Short mmCIF file of C-alpha atoms in Angstrom, two decimals:
data_model
loop_
_atom_site.label_atom_id
_atom_site.label_comp_id
_atom_site.label_asym_id
_atom_site.label_seq_id
_atom_site.Cartn_x
_atom_site.Cartn_y
_atom_site.Cartn_z
CA MET A 1 1.12 23.73 -15.73
CA LEU A 2 0.78 24.26 -11.98
CA ASN A 3 -1.44 21.18 -11.74
CA ILE A 4 1.21 19.13 -13.54
CA ILE A 5 3.85 20.21 -11.01
CA LYS A 6 1.50 19.32 -8.15
CA ALA A 7 0.80 15.93 -9.75
CA ILE A 8 4.56 15.29 -9.89
CA ILE A 9 4.94 16.13 -6.18
CA LEU A 10 1.99 13.92 -5.21
CA GLY A 11 3.30 11.14 -7.44
CA ILE A 12 6.67 11.28 -5.67
CA ILE A 13 4.96 11.11 -2.26
CA GLU A 14 2.79 8.17 -3.38
CA GLY A 15 5.73 6.31 -4.90
CA ILE A 16 7.80 6.61 -1.72
CA THR A 17 5.04 5.78 0.74
CA GLU A 18 2.92 3.10 -1.01
CA PHE A 19 5.16 0.15 -0.10
CA LEU A 20 7.01 1.52 2.89
CA PRO A 21 4.80 0.76 5.93
CA ILE A 22 4.20 4.44 6.72
CA SER A 23 0.77 5.05 5.12
CA SER A 24 0.48 6.62 1.69
CA THR A 25 -3.02 7.83 2.61
CA GLY A 26 -1.73 9.71 5.64
CA HIS A 27 0.99 11.39 3.64
CA LEU A 28 -1.31 12.30 0.76
CA TYR A 29 -3.90 13.69 3.19
CA LEU A 30 -1.25 15.93 4.75
CA ALA A 31 0.21 16.86 1.37
CA ASP A 32 -3.24 17.88 0.14
CA GLU A 33 -3.14 20.74 2.64
CA PHE A 34 -0.12 22.24 0.91
CA VAL A 35 -0.23 20.83 -2.64
CA LYS A 36 -3.94 20.95 -3.43
CA LEU A 37 -4.85 20.24 -7.04
CA ASN A 38 -6.96 22.92 -8.72
CA GLU A 39 -9.67 20.38 -9.55
CA ASP A 40 -13.09 19.42 -8.23
CA LYS A 41 -13.38 17.09 -5.25
CA ALA A 42 -14.57 14.12 -7.34
CA PHE A 43 -11.43 14.19 -9.48
CA ILE A 44 -9.11 14.65 -6.48
CA ASN A 45 -10.67 11.68 -4.68
CA MET A 46 -10.25 9.53 -7.79
CA PHE A 47 -6.71 10.83 -8.42
CA MET A 48 -5.52 9.97 -4.91
CA VAL A 49 -6.49 6.32 -5.43
CA VAL A 50 -5.63 5.79 -9.09
CA ILE A 51 -2.07 7.16 -8.84
CA GLN A 52 -1.48 4.18 -6.56
CA LEU A 53 -1.98 2.02 -9.64
CA GLY A 54 1.25 3.48 -11.03
CA ALA A 55 3.07 2.31 -7.91
CA ILE A 56 1.51 -1.16 -8.25
CA LEU A 57 2.76 -1.45 -11.82
CA ALA A 58 6.29 -1.12 -10.42
CA VAL A 59 5.70 -4.43 -8.58
CA VAL A 60 4.53 -6.04 -11.81
CA LEU A 61 7.71 -4.92 -13.57
CA LEU A 62 10.09 -5.93 -10.80
CA TYR A 63 8.49 -9.35 -10.31
CA PHE A 64 7.28 -10.00 -13.84
CA HIS A 65 9.21 -13.25 -14.24
CA LYS A 66 8.28 -14.53 -10.80
CA LEU A 67 4.61 -13.70 -11.31
CA ASN A 68 4.34 -14.89 -14.92
CA PRO A 69 2.97 -18.46 -15.05
CA PHE A 70 3.39 -18.57 -18.84
CA SER A 71 7.14 -17.89 -18.90
CA PRO A 72 8.90 -20.31 -21.29
CA LYS A 73 11.97 -20.08 -19.05
CA LYS A 74 10.15 -21.84 -16.22
CA THR A 75 9.89 -25.57 -15.70
CA GLN A 76 6.50 -27.23 -15.33
CA ARG A 77 7.02 -27.34 -11.57
CA GLU A 78 7.90 -23.63 -11.45
CA ARG A 79 4.80 -22.73 -13.44
CA GLY A 80 2.71 -24.76 -11.02
CA ARG A 81 4.22 -22.85 -8.09
CA THR A 82 3.47 -19.55 -9.82
CA TRP A 83 -0.18 -20.53 -10.28
CA GLN A 84 -0.33 -21.56 -6.62
CA LEU A 85 1.10 -18.17 -5.62
CA TRP A 86 -1.63 -16.40 -7.59
CA PHE A 87 -4.32 -18.61 -6.04
CA LYS A 88 -2.98 -17.71 -2.57
CA VAL A 89 -3.05 -14.01 -3.47
CA ILE A 90 -6.68 -14.38 -4.61
CA VAL A 91 -7.56 -16.12 -1.34
CA ALA A 92 -5.84 -13.30 0.57
CA VAL A 93 -7.90 -10.55 -1.09
CA ILE A 94 -11.27 -12.27 -0.55
CA PRO A 95 -11.81 -10.59 2.87
CA SER A 96 -11.28 -7.16 1.27
CA ILE A 97 -13.81 -7.99 -1.46
CA ILE A 98 -16.42 -9.21 1.03
CA VAL A 99 -15.94 -6.51 3.68
CA GLY A 100 -14.02 -3.72 1.96
CA LEU A 101 -16.30 -3.09 -1.03
CA PRO A 102 -19.50 -2.49 0.97
CA LEU A 103 -17.69 -0.28 3.51
CA ASN A 104 -15.46 1.67 1.12
CA ASP A 105 -17.71 4.70 0.61
CA TRP A 106 -18.68 4.81 4.30
CA MET A 107 -15.02 4.74 5.35
CA ASP A 108 -14.16 7.56 2.96
CA ALA A 109 -17.03 9.67 4.23
CA HIS A 110 -16.58 9.15 7.98
CA LEU A 111 -13.00 8.13 8.76
CA ASN A 112 -10.88 10.19 6.40
CA THR A 113 -10.08 12.78 9.10
CA TRP A 114 -6.89 14.05 10.68
CA GLN A 115 -7.94 12.64 14.05
CA VAL A 116 -8.27 9.09 12.68
CA ILE A 117 -5.15 9.33 10.52
CA SER A 118 -2.94 10.66 13.35
CA ALA A 119 -4.26 7.98 15.74
CA THR A 120 -3.56 5.11 13.34
CA LEU A 121 -0.14 6.50 12.44
CA ILE A 122 0.85 6.52 16.12
CA ILE A 123 -0.85 3.26 17.14
CA TYR A 124 0.71 1.21 14.33
CA GLY A 125 4.04 2.94 14.89
CA VAL A 126 4.00 1.68 18.47
CA LEU A 127 2.95 -1.78 17.27
CA PHE A 128 5.86 -1.98 14.85
CA ILE A 129 8.31 -1.22 17.65
CA VAL A 130 6.69 -3.60 20.15
CA ILE A 131 6.32 -6.49 17.68
CA GLU A 132 9.86 -6.14 16.31
CA ARG A 133 11.29 -6.17 19.84
CA PHE A 134 9.18 -9.22 20.63
CA ASN A 135 10.42 -10.89 17.46
CA LYS A 136 14.03 -10.68 18.58
CA THR A 137 13.33 -13.50 21.01
CA ARG A 138 11.83 -15.90 18.47
CA GLN A 139 12.51 -17.38 15.04
CA SER A 140 10.19 -17.10 12.07
CA THR A 141 8.56 -20.40 11.12
CA LEU A 142 8.01 -19.60 7.43
CA ASN A 143 10.96 -18.43 5.35
CA ASP A 144 9.90 -19.67 1.92
CA LEU A 145 7.06 -17.96 0.05
CA ASN A 146 6.36 -21.17 -1.92
CA ARG A 147 5.45 -22.92 1.33
CA LEU A 148 2.96 -20.28 2.45
CA PRO A 149 -0.24 -22.20 3.42
CA TYR A 150 -3.59 -21.04 2.06
CA ARG A 151 -4.83 -20.61 5.63
CA THR A 152 -1.96 -18.22 6.36
CA ALA A 153 -2.66 -16.31 3.14
CA LEU A 154 -6.29 -15.89 4.24
CA LEU A 155 -5.24 -14.67 7.70
CA ILE A 156 -2.93 -12.09 6.13
CA GLY A 157 -5.89 -11.01 4.02
CA VAL A 158 -7.91 -10.50 7.20
CA PHE A 159 -5.15 -8.23 8.52
CA GLN A 160 -5.40 -6.25 5.28
CA LEU A 161 -8.91 -5.25 6.34
CA LEU A 162 -7.33 -3.03 8.98
CA SER A 163 -5.97 -0.84 6.20
CA LEU A 164 -9.53 0.25 5.40
CA ILE A 165 -9.00 2.73 8.23
CA PRO A 166 -7.09 5.72 6.78
CA GLY A 167 -3.55 6.14 8.06
CA THR A 168 -3.09 2.43 8.81
CA SER A 169 -1.02 1.54 5.70
CA ARG A 170 -2.01 -1.48 3.63
CA SER A 171 1.57 -2.76 3.54
CA GLY A 172 1.99 -2.00 7.25
CA ALA A 173 -1.10 -3.98 8.25
CA THR A 174 -0.29 -7.00 6.07
CA ILE A 175 3.41 -7.08 6.98
CA LEU A 176 2.68 -6.77 10.71
CA GLY A 177 0.02 -9.47 10.46
CA ALA A 178 2.26 -11.84 8.52
CA ILE A 179 5.13 -11.38 10.98
CA LEU A 180 2.79 -12.06 13.92
CA ILE A 181 1.62 -15.27 12.22
CA GLY A 182 5.25 -16.39 11.92
CA THR A 183 6.55 -15.44 8.46
CA SER A 184 9.93 -13.86 7.93
CA ARG A 185 10.10 -10.12 7.14
CA TYR A 186 11.11 -10.89 3.55
CA VAL A 187 8.22 -13.30 2.94
CA ALA A 188 5.78 -10.89 4.62
CA THR A 189 6.99 -8.00 2.49
CA GLU A 190 6.92 -9.85 -0.83
CA PHE A 191 3.47 -11.31 -0.23
CA SER A 192 2.24 -7.85 0.75
CA PHE A 193 3.53 -6.54 -2.59
CA PHE A 194 1.71 -9.27 -4.52
CA MET A 195 -1.55 -8.74 -2.62
CA ALA A 196 -1.44 -5.10 -3.67
CA ILE A 197 -1.78 -5.99 -7.37
CA PRO A 198 -5.42 -7.20 -7.46
CA THR A 199 -6.37 -4.97 -4.50
CA MET A 200 -5.27 -1.71 -6.11
CA PHE A 201 -6.29 -2.69 -9.63
CA GLY A 202 -9.79 -3.31 -8.28
CA ALA A 203 -9.87 -0.13 -6.18
CA SER A 204 -8.63 1.99 -9.09
CA LEU A 205 -11.16 0.50 -11.50
CA LEU A 206 -14.00 1.20 -9.06
CA LYS A 207 -12.89 4.82 -8.56
CA ILE A 208 -12.59 5.45 -12.30
CA VAL A 209 -16.00 3.89 -13.01
CA LYS A 210 -17.58 5.92 -10.20
CA PHE A 211 -15.92 9.12 -11.48
CA LEU A 212 -17.05 8.55 -15.08
CA LYS A 213 -20.54 7.62 -13.92
CA ASN A 214 -20.95 11.11 -12.47
CA GLY A 215 -19.15 13.01 -15.23
CA GLN A 216 -16.11 12.89 -17.48
CA PHE A 217 -12.52 14.03 -17.75
CA VAL A 218 -12.27 17.71 -18.63
CA GLY A 219 -9.37 20.00 -19.52
CA ASP A 220 -5.98 18.57 -18.66
CA GLN A 221 -7.30 16.05 -16.10
CA VAL A 222 -6.19 12.99 -18.10
CA ILE A 223 -2.66 14.43 -18.40
CA VAL A 224 -2.56 15.28 -14.68
CA LEU A 225 -3.64 11.73 -13.79
CA LEU A 226 -1.13 10.11 -16.16
CA VAL A 227 1.73 12.29 -14.87
CA GLY A 228 0.91 11.33 -11.28
CA MET A 229 0.79 7.64 -12.20
CA ILE A 230 4.06 7.70 -14.19
CA VAL A 231 5.94 9.53 -11.45
CA SER A 232 4.59 7.21 -8.74
CA PHE A 233 5.61 4.22 -10.90
CA VAL A 234 9.23 5.38 -11.24
CA VAL A 235 9.59 6.40 -7.59
CA ALA A 236 7.87 3.22 -6.33
CA TYR A 237 10.26 1.09 -8.38
CA LEU A 238 13.20 2.67 -6.54
CA SER A 239 11.38 2.55 -3.21
CA ILE A 240 10.69 -1.20 -3.50
CA ARG A 241 14.32 -1.95 -4.30
CA PHE A 242 15.37 0.11 -1.29
CA LEU A 243 12.95 -1.70 1.04
CA LEU A 244 13.98 -5.18 -0.11
CA ASN A 245 17.63 -4.34 0.52
CA TYR A 246 16.84 -2.60 3.81
CA ILE A 247 14.99 -5.52 5.42
CA LYS A 248 17.86 -7.91 4.72
CA LYS A 249 19.82 -6.24 7.52
CA ASN A 250 17.27 -4.16 9.44
CA ASP A 251 13.90 -4.49 11.12
CA PHE A 252 10.88 -2.16 10.90
CA GLN A 253 11.41 -0.22 14.13
CA ALA A 254 12.70 2.86 12.29
CA PHE A 255 9.41 3.03 10.37
CA GLY A 256 7.56 2.74 13.67
CA TRP A 257 9.37 5.76 15.12
CA TYR A 258 8.78 7.68 11.89
CA ARG A 259 5.04 6.96 12.06
CA ILE A 260 4.87 8.18 15.64
CA ALA A 261 6.71 11.39 14.76
CA LEU A 262 4.47 12.03 11.74
CA GLY A 263 1.34 11.33 13.81
CA VAL A 264 2.45 13.89 16.39
CA ILE A 265 3.10 16.43 13.61
CA VAL A 266 -0.39 15.83 12.18
CA VAL A 267 -1.97 16.34 15.63
CA ALA A 268 0.07 19.50 16.24
CA PHE A 269 -0.66 21.01 12.81
CA PHE A 270 -4.39 20.30 12.58
CA GLY A 271 -5.00 20.72 16.32
CA LEU A 272 -3.37 24.15 16.34
CA ARG A 273 -5.30 25.16 13.21
CA ALA A 274 -8.56 24.10 14.85
CA LEU A 275 -7.75 26.15 17.96
CA LEU A 276 -6.93 29.23 15.90
CA ALA A 277 -10.02 28.90 13.70
#
């Protein structure tokens, strides 16, 4: 029962942080210090990735009509645009497939540390503030997702590679990159959501296959995983709706300041613990 409660807490954290540009990995890493599942390391590593799939399913639900090329309610032209959107998403995730897959295990083994996470939290927090202030003096050149060029989609996919470094935030890297290229905040945010679908489905599948290759689910592990996914799905649904409404009237500077504050807290907590050890 205690594991179920912990899965609920971790699911809430994942649901809130997956699409807000504040790093779900950084938050889950910190939460693991206080809400550690009573499971082996292999299951915990798999759990931390696969609960993100619950959050991704919230995107599928919210945008089901927009993302469904088979909808009978769409005209032929609208279906064509939907297929084009999916092709652009596929183009955008190609860099992660080529670079991310070979480096995934190495990144997990060498970069998943509090030093790296705190540094990326602070660095990207500063970047959000600097870029948003810079943006006040210029107009976005792309305000319609349907007009997103394939070249731009690929460039956004390159920016997604930065999120391989823990603490960066996948949504943060892609949104910042898209804004720098010239898209509006809304277009950048929506395309970031859509890129997450194949990215996280693939990552979750790989983690599950790797976990099952070395063993199997035991005890209440399946229930713990499902609870975490369901909770992250519900919370992410609400979080996405909040973010879409928020960016209509606000920029991302508040998230930048939050990242900096959290990065400082991570440094203070783990640094002090290291000194006292």
